Amino acid sequence: MASSINAITTGVGGIVTTGDNSGNLDLQSGGVTKIAVTSAGVAVTGLAKASLPTGSVLQVVNATYATETTNSTTTFADTGLTASITPISATSKILVLVSMCGVGVSANANNGGRFQLVRNSTAICNVERMAGYTGTALVNYIGSVSTNYLDSPATTSSTTYKVQFSNRAAAATVIICTSDATVSATSTITLLEIAA
C-alpha cells in the first residue's frame, strides 16, 4: 500500500518535508524547495554556489578544436583552442586542463614546437618549449601536448583562456590537429571553477 507524506516539520532549521502519492519528496526551508527527490533523480536547488565549501566545483566549461593549423614563425599565434568562463567569486581558482592533439614539427634540425597558456592577453604558463625536437632534420609527429594549471584570475568578469604556439626555427613548421586526410585530431580545453 502506498503511503502519503503531506507535511512534516522536522524542527531542525525550519526544514519541512512534503510529499504526495506521486512518489515525489521535497525538502523545503522558508517555503523554498532546497532538495527535490523525484523518479528522475535528486535535484538540489536554492543553494548559492558561492556558499559551497572550499574545493567545490562551481562550474565547468569545455571547448574543442579540430581544424588542422600551422605556424611557420617564431612568433606565438593562437592555435584556435579557446574557452571563456565568468567566475562566480573573485576568490575562486580556475583549473585549466588542456590537451593539444595531433602535434607535429616539420623537417628542420633546430625545430621544436613551443606552446603557452594565455589568460586574456597574458601568458601564464609555458606548456612546452621543445616539442618534437630531435636535433636532426626529420619530420616528427609527437601526438599530444597536455597540461593542467591552477590559475587565480581574481575577477568575476568573463575570462578567456587559450593556447598559443610557435616554433624555434623560422624555416620550419609546427602543426596541430593533424589530419589524416579524412579526420583531424581533436584538441580540448576544460575550465573548472574551484571554490577557494
mmCIF file with all atom_site columns, C-alpha atoms in Angstrom:
data_model
loop_
_atom_site.group_PDB
_atom_site.id
_atom_site.type_symbol
_atom_site.label_atom_id
_atom_site.label_alt_id
_atom_site.label_comp_id
_atom_site.label_asym_id
_atom_site.label_entity_id
_atom_site.label_seq_id
_atom_site.pdbx_PDB_ins_code
_atom_site.Cartn_x
_atom_site.Cartn_y
_atom_site.Cartn_z
_atom_site.occupancy
_atom_site.B_iso_or_equiv
_atom_site.pdbx_formal_charge
_atom_site.auth_seq_id
_atom_site.auth_comp_id
_atom_site.auth_asym_id
_atom_site.auth_atom_id
_atom_site.pdbx_PDB_model_num
ATOM 1   C CA . MET A 1 1   ? 0.000  0.000  0.000   1.00 0.00 ? 1   MET A CA 1
ATOM 2   C CA . ALA A 1 2   ? 1.364  3.398  -0.986  1.00 0.00 ? 2   ALA A CA 1
ATOM 3   C CA . SER A 1 3   ? 1.763  5.923  1.784   1.00 0.00 ? 3   SER A CA 1
ATOM 4   C CA . SER A 1 4   ? 1.465  9.692  1.536   1.00 0.00 ? 4   SER A CA 1
ATOM 5   C CA . ILE A 1 5   ? 3.590  12.317 3.286   1.00 0.00 ? 5   ILE A CA 1
ATOM 6   C CA . ASN A 1 6   ? 1.858  15.675 3.292   1.00 0.00 ? 6   ASN A CA 1
ATOM 7   C CA . ALA A 1 7   ? 3.828  17.989 5.564   1.00 0.00 ? 7   ALA A CA 1
ATOM 8   C CA . ILE A 1 8   ? 6.151  17.088 8.405   1.00 0.00 ? 8   ILE A CA 1
ATOM 9   C CA . THR A 1 9   ? 8.112  19.755 10.236  1.00 0.00 ? 9   THR A CA 1
ATOM 10  C CA . THR A 1 10  ? 11.400 18.309 11.428  1.00 0.00 ? 10  THR A CA 1
ATOM 11  C CA . GLY A 1 11  ? 12.128 21.094 13.876  1.00 0.00 ? 11  GLY A CA 1
ATOM 12  C CA . VAL A 1 12  ? 15.694 21.425 12.558  1.00 0.00 ? 12  VAL A CA 1
ATOM 13  C CA . GLY A 1 13  ? 16.387 24.747 10.867  1.00 0.00 ? 13  GLY A CA 1
ATOM 14  C CA . GLY A 1 14  ? 12.754 25.109 9.820   1.00 0.00 ? 14  GLY A CA 1
ATOM 15  C CA . ILE A 1 15  ? 13.050 22.314 7.258   1.00 0.00 ? 15  ILE A CA 1
ATOM 16  C CA . VAL A 1 16  ? 9.720  20.900 6.065   1.00 0.00 ? 16  VAL A CA 1
ATOM 17  C CA . THR A 1 17  ? 9.333  17.584 4.278   1.00 0.00 ? 17  THR A CA 1
ATOM 18  C CA . THR A 1 18  ? 6.447  17.385 1.823   1.00 0.00 ? 18  THR A CA 1
ATOM 19  C CA . GLY A 1 19  ? 5.283  14.595 -0.398  1.00 0.00 ? 19  GLY A CA 1
ATOM 20  C CA . ASP A 1 20  ? 2.312  13.084 -2.190  1.00 0.00 ? 20  ASP A CA 1
ATOM 21  C CA . ASN A 1 21  ? 1.173  9.902  -3.868  1.00 0.00 ? 21  ASN A CA 1
ATOM 22  C CA . SER A 1 22  ? 3.211  10.724 -6.983  1.00 0.00 ? 22  SER A CA 1
ATOM 23  C CA . GLY A 1 23  ? 6.321  9.497  -5.197  1.00 0.00 ? 23  GLY A CA 1
ATOM 24  C CA . ASN A 1 24  ? 7.944  12.925 -5.153  1.00 0.00 ? 24  ASN A CA 1
ATOM 25  C CA . LEU A 1 25  ? 9.572  14.241 -1.979  1.00 0.00 ? 25  LEU A CA 1
ATOM 26  C CA . ASP A 1 26  ? 10.619 17.851 -1.318  1.00 0.00 ? 26  ASP A CA 1
ATOM 27  C CA . LEU A 1 27  ? 12.766 19.297 1.471   1.00 0.00 ? 27  LEU A CA 1
ATOM 28  C CA . GLN A 1 28  ? 11.849 22.930 1.958   1.00 0.00 ? 28  GLN A CA 1
ATOM 29  C CA . SER A 1 29  ? 13.165 25.811 4.027   1.00 0.00 ? 29  SER A CA 1
ATOM 30  C CA . GLY A 1 30  ? 11.384 29.139 4.220   1.00 0.00 ? 30  GLY A CA 1
ATOM 31  C CA . GLY A 1 31  ? 8.847  27.886 1.707   1.00 0.00 ? 31  GLY A CA 1
ATOM 32  C CA . VAL A 1 32  ? 11.577 27.284 -0.884  1.00 0.00 ? 32  VAL A CA 1
ATOM 33  C CA . THR A 1 33  ? 12.421 23.789 -2.120  1.00 0.00 ? 33  THR A CA 1
ATOM 34  C CA . LYS A 1 34  ? 16.079 23.007 -1.384  1.00 0.00 ? 34  LYS A CA 1
ATOM 35  C CA . ILE A 1 35  ? 16.165 19.335 -2.375  1.00 0.00 ? 35  ILE A CA 1
ATOM 36  C CA . ALA A 1 36  ? 13.647 17.614 -4.667  1.00 0.00 ? 36  ALA A CA 1
ATOM 37  C CA . VAL A 1 37  ? 13.575 13.829 -4.954  1.00 0.00 ? 37  VAL A CA 1
ATOM 38  C CA . THR A 1 38  ? 11.649 12.515 -7.967  1.00 0.00 ? 38  THR A CA 1
ATOM 39  C CA . SER A 1 39  ? 11.649 9.441  -10.141 1.00 0.00 ? 39  SER A CA 1
ATOM 40  C CA . ALA A 1 40  ? 14.169 11.296 -12.350 1.00 0.00 ? 40  ALA A CA 1
ATOM 41  C CA . GLY A 1 41  ? 16.670 11.672 -9.517  1.00 0.00 ? 41  GLY A CA 1
ATOM 42  C CA . VAL A 1 42  ? 17.715 14.204 -6.891  1.00 0.00 ? 42  VAL A CA 1
ATOM 43  C CA . ALA A 1 43  ? 17.859 17.920 -7.633  1.00 0.00 ? 43  ALA A CA 1
ATOM 44  C CA . VAL A 1 44  ? 19.500 20.409 -5.270  1.00 0.00 ? 44  VAL A CA 1
ATOM 45  C CA . THR A 1 45  ? 18.181 23.950 -5.643  1.00 0.00 ? 45  THR A CA 1
ATOM 46  C CA . GLY A 1 46  ? 18.142 27.159 -3.657  1.00 0.00 ? 46  GLY A CA 1
ATOM 47  C CA . LEU A 1 47  ? 21.769 26.758 -2.551  1.00 0.00 ? 47  LEU A CA 1
ATOM 48  C CA . ALA A 1 48  ? 24.057 29.614 -3.553  1.00 0.00 ? 48  ALA A CA 1
ATOM 49  C CA . LYS A 1 49  ? 27.100 28.266 -5.418  1.00 0.00 ? 49  LYS A CA 1
ATOM 50  C CA . ALA A 1 50  ? 29.310 30.880 -3.794  1.00 0.00 ? 50  ALA A CA 1
ATOM 51  C CA . SER A 1 51  ? 28.484 29.423 -0.375  1.00 0.00 ? 51  SER A CA 1
ATOM 52  C CA . LEU A 1 52  ? 29.710 25.911 -1.214  1.00 0.00 ? 52  LEU A CA 1
ATOM 53  C CA . PRO A 1 53  ? 32.733 24.655 0.738   1.00 0.00 ? 53  PRO A CA 1
ATOM 54  C CA . THR A 1 54  ? 36.334 25.207 -0.353  1.00 0.00 ? 54  THR A CA 1
ATOM 55  C CA . GLY A 1 55  ? 37.332 22.798 -3.107  1.00 0.00 ? 55  GLY A CA 1
ATOM 56  C CA . SER A 1 56  ? 33.829 22.509 -4.573  1.00 0.00 ? 56  SER A CA 1
ATOM 57  C CA . VAL A 1 57  ? 33.491 22.670 -8.349  1.00 0.00 ? 57  VAL A CA 1
ATOM 58  C CA . LEU A 1 58  ? 31.212 25.638 -9.047  1.00 0.00 ? 58  LEU A CA 1
ATOM 59  C CA . GLN A 1 59  ? 31.035 25.339 -12.835 1.00 0.00 ? 59  GLN A CA 1
ATOM 60  C CA . VAL A 1 60  ? 32.674 23.593 -15.789 1.00 0.00 ? 60  VAL A CA 1
ATOM 61  C CA . VAL A 1 61  ? 33.294 24.945 -19.292 1.00 0.00 ? 61  VAL A CA 1
ATOM 62  C CA . ASN A 1 62  ? 34.616 22.803 -22.137 1.00 0.00 ? 62  ASN A CA 1
ATOM 63  C CA . ALA A 1 63  ? 35.622 23.575 -25.718 1.00 0.00 ? 63  ALA A CA 1
ATOM 64  C CA . THR A 1 64  ? 37.165 21.633 -28.586 1.00 0.00 ? 64  THR A CA 1
ATOM 65  C CA . TYR A 1 65  ? 39.132 22.474 -31.728 1.00 0.00 ? 65  TYR A CA 1
ATOM 66  C CA . ALA A 1 66  ? 39.646 20.141 -34.669 1.00 0.00 ? 66  ALA A CA 1
ATOM 67  C CA . THR A 1 67  ? 40.980 22.218 -37.554 1.00 0.00 ? 67  THR A CA 1
ATOM 68  C CA . GLU A 1 68  ? 44.477 21.484 -38.828 1.00 0.00 ? 68  GLU A CA 1
ATOM 69  C CA . THR A 1 69  ? 46.504 24.637 -38.161 1.00 0.00 ? 69  THR A CA 1
ATOM 70  C CA . THR A 1 70  ? 50.162 25.531 -38.706 1.00 0.00 ? 70  THR A CA 1
ATOM 71  C CA . ASN A 1 71  ? 52.628 28.198 -37.656 1.00 0.00 ? 71  ASN A CA 1
ATOM 72  C CA . SER A 1 72  ? 55.884 28.704 -39.565 1.00 0.00 ? 72  SER A CA 1
ATOM 73  C CA . THR A 1 73  ? 57.237 31.572 -37.474 1.00 0.00 ? 73  THR A CA 1
ATOM 74  C CA . THR A 1 74  ? 58.889 32.078 -34.118 1.00 0.00 ? 74  THR A CA 1
ATOM 75  C CA . THR A 1 75  ? 56.059 34.429 -33.089 1.00 0.00 ? 75  THR A CA 1
ATOM 76  C CA . PHE A 1 76  ? 53.330 32.993 -30.873 1.00 0.00 ? 76  PHE A CA 1
ATOM 77  C CA . ALA A 1 77  ? 49.942 32.735 -32.574 1.00 0.00 ? 77  ALA A CA 1
ATOM 78  C CA . ASP A 1 78  ? 46.558 31.432 -31.448 1.00 0.00 ? 78  ASP A CA 1
ATOM 79  C CA . THR A 1 79  ? 46.013 27.739 -32.076 1.00 0.00 ? 79  THR A CA 1
ATOM 80  C CA . GLY A 1 80  ? 42.235 28.178 -32.130 1.00 0.00 ? 80  GLY A CA 1
ATOM 81  C CA . LEU A 1 81  ? 41.743 26.252 -28.891 1.00 0.00 ? 81  LEU A CA 1
ATOM 82  C CA . THR A 1 82  ? 39.987 28.667 -26.511 1.00 0.00 ? 82  THR A CA 1
ATOM 83  C CA . ALA A 1 83  ? 37.291 28.818 -23.823 1.00 0.00 ? 83  ALA A CA 1
ATOM 84  C CA . SER A 1 84  ? 35.779 31.554 -21.642 1.00 0.00 ? 84  SER A CA 1
ATOM 85  C CA . ILE A 1 85  ? 34.417 31.434 -18.105 1.00 0.00 ? 85  ILE A CA 1
ATOM 86  C CA . THR A 1 86  ? 32.789 34.022 -15.834 1.00 0.00 ? 86  THR A CA 1
ATOM 87  C CA . PRO A 1 87  ? 33.809 33.217 -12.248 1.00 0.00 ? 87  PRO A CA 1
ATOM 88  C CA . ILE A 1 88  ? 31.075 33.318 -9.613  1.00 0.00 ? 88  ILE A CA 1
ATOM 89  C CA . SER A 1 89  ? 33.529 34.581 -6.981  1.00 0.00 ? 89  SER A CA 1
ATOM 90  C CA . ALA A 1 90  ? 36.672 36.698 -7.260  1.00 0.00 ? 90  ALA A CA 1
ATOM 91  C CA . THR A 1 91  ? 38.420 34.341 -4.830  1.00 0.00 ? 91  THR A CA 1
ATOM 92  C CA . SER A 1 92  ? 37.809 31.259 -6.979  1.00 0.00 ? 92  SER A CA 1
ATOM 93  C CA . LYS A 1 93  ? 40.593 29.302 -8.634  1.00 0.00 ? 93  LYS A CA 1
ATOM 94  C CA . ILE A 1 94  ? 40.300 28.197 -12.263 1.00 0.00 ? 94  ILE A CA 1
ATOM 95  C CA . LEU A 1 95  ? 41.705 24.768 -13.051 1.00 0.00 ? 95  LEU A CA 1
ATOM 96  C CA . VAL A 1 96  ? 42.659 24.702 -16.736 1.00 0.00 ? 96  VAL A CA 1
ATOM 97  C CA . LEU A 1 97  ? 43.041 21.295 -18.413 1.00 0.00 ? 97  LEU A CA 1
ATOM 98  C CA . VAL A 1 98  ? 44.495 21.297 -21.930 1.00 0.00 ? 98  VAL A CA 1
ATOM 99  C CA . SER A 1 99  ? 45.126 18.504 -24.394 1.00 0.00 ? 99  SER A CA 1
ATOM 100 C CA . MET A 1 100 ? 46.558 19.783 -27.675 1.00 0.00 ? 100 MET A CA 1
ATOM 101 C CA . CYS A 1 101 ? 46.398 16.843 -30.077 1.00 0.00 ? 101 CYS A CA 1
ATOM 102 C CA . GLY A 1 102 ? 47.861 15.996 -33.468 1.00 0.00 ? 102 GLY A CA 1
ATOM 103 C CA . VAL A 1 103 ? 51.085 17.898 -32.811 1.00 0.00 ? 103 VAL A CA 1
ATOM 104 C CA . GLY A 1 104 ? 53.959 17.646 -35.261 1.00 0.00 ? 104 GLY A CA 1
ATOM 105 C CA . VAL A 1 105 ? 57.004 19.544 -36.487 1.00 0.00 ? 105 VAL A CA 1
ATOM 106 C CA . SER A 1 106 ? 58.497 19.708 -39.976 1.00 0.00 ? 106 SER A CA 1
ATOM 107 C CA . ALA A 1 107 ? 61.973 18.629 -41.030 1.00 0.00 ? 107 ALA A CA 1
ATOM 108 C CA . ASN A 1 108 ? 64.479 21.073 -39.590 1.00 0.00 ? 108 ASN A CA 1
ATOM 109 C CA . ALA A 1 109 ? 67.342 20.244 -37.275 1.00 0.00 ? 109 ALA A CA 1
ATOM 110 C CA . ASN A 1 110 ? 66.547 23.179 -34.975 1.00 0.00 ? 110 ASN A CA 1
ATOM 111 C CA . ASN A 1 111 ? 62.772 22.946 -34.936 1.00 0.00 ? 111 ASN A CA 1
ATOM 112 C CA . GLY A 1 112 ? 60.704 22.378 -31.816 1.00 0.00 ? 112 GLY A CA 1
ATOM 113 C CA . GLY A 1 113 ? 57.128 23.285 -31.009 1.00 0.00 ? 113 GLY A CA 1
ATOM 114 C CA . ARG A 1 114 ? 56.527 25.909 -28.322 1.00 0.00 ? 114 ARG A CA 1
ATOM 115 C CA . PHE A 1 115 ? 53.164 26.128 -26.556 1.00 0.00 ? 115 PHE A CA 1
ATOM 116 C CA . GLN A 1 116 ? 51.900 28.569 -23.949 1.00 0.00 ? 116 GLN A CA 1
ATOM 117 C CA . LEU A 1 117 ? 48.673 29.053 -21.985 1.00 0.00 ? 117 LEU A CA 1
ATOM 118 C CA . VAL A 1 118 ? 47.247 32.575 -22.125 1.00 0.00 ? 118 VAL A CA 1
ATOM 119 C CA . ARG A 1 119 ? 44.661 34.249 -19.894 1.00 0.00 ? 119 ARG A CA 1
ATOM 120 C CA . ASN A 1 120 ? 43.042 37.056 -21.897 1.00 0.00 ? 120 ASN A CA 1
ATOM 121 C CA . SER A 1 121 ? 46.235 38.591 -23.350 1.00 0.00 ? 121 SER A CA 1
ATOM 122 C CA . THR A 1 122 ? 48.718 37.474 -20.673 1.00 0.00 ? 122 THR A CA 1
ATOM 123 C CA . ALA A 1 123 ? 50.857 34.339 -20.966 1.00 0.00 ? 123 ALA A CA 1
ATOM 124 C CA . ILE A 1 124 ? 50.536 32.487 -17.644 1.00 0.00 ? 124 ILE A CA 1
ATOM 125 C CA . CYS A 1 125 ? 52.171 29.116 -18.312 1.00 0.00 ? 125 CYS A CA 1
ATOM 126 C CA . ASN A 1 126 ? 54.916 27.848 -20.616 1.00 0.00 ? 126 ASN A CA 1
ATOM 127 C CA . VAL A 1 127 ? 53.422 24.477 -21.506 1.00 0.00 ? 127 VAL A CA 1
ATOM 128 C CA . GLU A 1 128 ? 56.174 23.210 -23.815 1.00 0.00 ? 128 GLU A CA 1
ATOM 129 C CA . ARG A 1 129 ? 59.292 24.758 -25.361 1.00 0.00 ? 129 ARG A CA 1
ATOM 130 C CA . MET A 1 130 ? 60.867 21.900 -27.364 1.00 0.00 ? 130 MET A CA 1
ATOM 131 C CA . ALA A 1 131 ? 58.031 19.614 -28.511 1.00 0.00 ? 131 ALA A CA 1
ATOM 132 C CA . GLY A 1 132 ? 59.221 17.202 -31.177 1.00 0.00 ? 132 GLY A CA 1
ATOM 133 C CA . TYR A 1 133 ? 62.838 18.403 -31.131 1.00 0.00 ? 133 TYR A CA 1
ATOM 134 C CA . THR A 1 134 ? 65.232 15.721 -32.395 1.00 0.00 ? 134 THR A CA 1
ATOM 135 C CA . GLY A 1 135 ? 68.348 17.659 -33.387 1.00 0.00 ? 135 GLY A CA 1
ATOM 136 C CA . THR A 1 136 ? 68.107 16.200 -36.894 1.00 0.00 ? 136 THR A CA 1
ATOM 137 C CA . ALA A 1 137 ? 66.185 17.235 -39.987 1.00 0.00 ? 137 ALA A CA 1
ATOM 138 C CA . LEU A 1 138 ? 63.283 14.828 -39.559 1.00 0.00 ? 138 LEU A CA 1
ATOM 139 C CA . VAL A 1 139 ? 59.523 15.274 -39.659 1.00 0.00 ? 139 VAL A CA 1
ATOM 140 C CA . ASN A 1 140 ? 58.341 14.342 -36.191 1.00 0.00 ? 140 ASN A CA 1
ATOM 141 C CA . TYR A 1 141 ? 54.722 13.743 -35.173 1.00 0.00 ? 141 TYR A CA 1
ATOM 142 C CA . ILE A 1 142 ? 54.608 13.562 -31.400 1.00 0.00 ? 142 ILE A CA 1
ATOM 143 C CA . GLY A 1 143 ? 50.861 13.239 -30.771 1.00 0.00 ? 143 GLY A CA 1
ATOM 144 C CA . SER A 1 144 ? 49.752 15.323 -27.798 1.00 0.00 ? 144 SER A CA 1
ATOM 145 C CA . VAL A 1 145 ? 50.957 18.194 -25.647 1.00 0.00 ? 145 VAL A CA 1
ATOM 146 C CA . SER A 1 146 ? 48.978 18.432 -22.406 1.00 0.00 ? 146 SER A CA 1
ATOM 147 C CA . THR A 1 147 ? 48.986 20.468 -19.221 1.00 0.00 ? 147 THR A CA 1
ATOM 148 C CA . ASN A 1 148 ? 46.923 21.387 -16.179 1.00 0.00 ? 148 ASN A CA 1
ATOM 149 C CA . TYR A 1 149 ? 47.289 24.744 -14.499 1.00 0.00 ? 149 TYR A CA 1
ATOM 150 C CA . LEU A 1 150 ? 45.587 26.213 -11.419 1.00 0.00 ? 150 LEU A CA 1
ATOM 151 C CA . ASP A 1 151 ? 45.025 29.923 -12.013 1.00 0.00 ? 151 ASP A CA 1
ATOM 152 C CA . SER A 1 152 ? 43.852 32.738 -9.737  1.00 0.00 ? 152 SER A CA 1
ATOM 153 C CA . PRO A 1 153 ? 42.260 35.326 -12.048 1.00 0.00 ? 153 PRO A CA 1
ATOM 154 C CA . ALA A 1 154 ? 40.818 37.358 -9.102  1.00 0.00 ? 154 ALA A CA 1
ATOM 155 C CA . THR A 1 155 ? 37.804 38.576 -11.081 1.00 0.00 ? 155 THR A CA 1
ATOM 156 C CA . THR A 1 156 ? 34.119 37.970 -11.713 1.00 0.00 ? 156 THR A CA 1
ATOM 157 C CA . SER A 1 157 ? 34.386 39.216 -15.288 1.00 0.00 ? 157 SER A CA 1
ATOM 158 C CA . SER A 1 158 ? 34.413 36.935 -18.321 1.00 0.00 ? 158 SER A CA 1
ATOM 159 C CA . THR A 1 159 ? 37.898 35.441 -18.626 1.00 0.00 ? 159 THR A CA 1
ATOM 160 C CA . THR A 1 160 ? 39.266 33.769 -21.744 1.00 0.00 ? 160 THR A CA 1
ATOM 161 C CA . TYR A 1 161 ? 41.894 31.029 -21.736 1.00 0.00 ? 161 TYR A CA 1
ATOM 162 C CA . LYS A 1 162 ? 43.611 29.935 -24.938 1.00 0.00 ? 162 LYS A CA 1
ATOM 163 C CA . VAL A 1 163 ? 46.645 28.072 -26.221 1.00 0.00 ? 163 VAL A CA 1
ATOM 164 C CA . GLN A 1 164 ? 49.223 29.703 -28.477 1.00 0.00 ? 164 GLN A CA 1
ATOM 165 C CA . PHE A 1 165 ? 52.062 28.109 -30.416 1.00 0.00 ? 165 PHE A CA 1
ATOM 166 C CA . SER A 1 166 ? 55.224 28.914 -32.356 1.00 0.00 ? 166 SER A CA 1
ATOM 167 C CA . ASN A 1 167 ? 58.475 27.176 -33.254 1.00 0.00 ? 167 ASN A CA 1
ATOM 168 C CA . ARG A 1 168 ? 62.164 27.529 -32.522 1.00 0.00 ? 168 ARG A CA 1
ATOM 169 C CA . ALA A 1 169 ? 63.245 27.768 -36.167 1.00 0.00 ? 169 ALA A CA 1
ATOM 170 C CA . ALA A 1 170 ? 61.618 30.243 -38.555 1.00 0.00 ? 170 ALA A CA 1
ATOM 171 C CA . ALA A 1 171 ? 62.348 27.963 -41.513 1.00 0.00 ? 171 ALA A CA 1
ATOM 172 C CA . ALA A 1 172 ? 60.247 25.186 -40.022 1.00 0.00 ? 172 ALA A CA 1
ATOM 173 C CA . THR A 1 173 ? 56.582 24.498 -39.267 1.00 0.00 ? 173 THR A CA 1
ATOM 174 C CA . VAL A 1 174 ? 54.632 23.407 -36.212 1.00 0.00 ? 174 VAL A CA 1
ATOM 175 C CA . ILE A 1 175 ? 51.282 21.752 -36.837 1.00 0.00 ? 175 ILE A CA 1
ATOM 176 C CA . ILE A 1 176 ? 48.361 20.996 -34.505 1.00 0.00 ? 176 ILE A CA 1
ATOM 177 C CA . CYS A 1 177 ? 45.203 18.917 -35.007 1.00 0.00 ? 177 CYS A CA 1
ATOM 178 C CA . THR A 1 178 ? 46.944 16.953 -37.756 1.00 0.00 ? 178 THR A CA 1
ATOM 179 C CA . SER A 1 179 ? 44.612 15.451 -40.335 1.00 0.00 ? 179 SER A CA 1
ATOM 180 C CA . ASP A 1 180 ? 44.991 12.016 -41.900 1.00 0.00 ? 180 ASP A CA 1
ATOM 181 C CA . ALA A 1 181 ? 43.232 13.440 -44.992 1.00 0.00 ? 181 ALA A CA 1
ATOM 182 C CA . THR A 1 182 ? 39.812 12.459 -43.646 1.00 0.00 ? 182 THR A CA 1
ATOM 183 C CA . VAL A 1 183 ? 39.571 13.463 -39.974 1.00 0.00 ? 183 VAL A CA 1
ATOM 184 C CA . SER A 1 184 ? 41.573 15.966 -37.914 1.00 0.00 ? 184 SER A CA 1
ATOM 185 C CA . ALA A 1 185 ? 42.707 15.246 -34.359 1.00 0.00 ? 185 ALA A CA 1
ATOM 186 C CA . THR A 1 186 ? 40.516 16.968 -31.752 1.00 0.00 ? 186 THR A CA 1
ATOM 187 C CA . SER A 1 187 ? 42.092 19.160 -29.080 1.00 0.00 ? 187 SER A CA 1
ATOM 188 C CA . THR A 1 188 ? 40.252 20.038 -25.850 1.00 0.00 ? 188 THR A CA 1
ATOM 189 C CA . ILE A 1 189 ? 40.315 22.677 -23.132 1.00 0.00 ? 189 ILE A CA 1
ATOM 190 C CA . THR A 1 190 ? 38.320 22.396 -19.900 1.00 0.00 ? 190 THR A CA 1
ATOM 191 C CA . LEU A 1 191 ? 37.894 25.135 -17.291 1.00 0.00 ? 191 LEU A CA 1
ATOM 192 C CA . LEU A 1 192 ? 36.748 24.248 -13.761 1.00 0.00 ? 192 LEU A CA 1
ATOM 193 C CA . GLU A 1 193 ? 35.929 26.976 -11.254 1.00 0.00 ? 193 GLU A CA 1
ATOM 194 C CA . ILE A 1 194 ? 37.022 25.809 -7.802  1.00 0.00 ? 194 ILE A CA 1
ATOM 195 C CA . ALA A 1 195 ? 35.701 27.438 -4.626  1.00 0.00 ? 195 ALA A CA 1
ATOM 196 C CA . ALA A 1 196 ? 38.543 28.870 -2.527  1.00 0.00 ? 196 ALA A CA 1
#
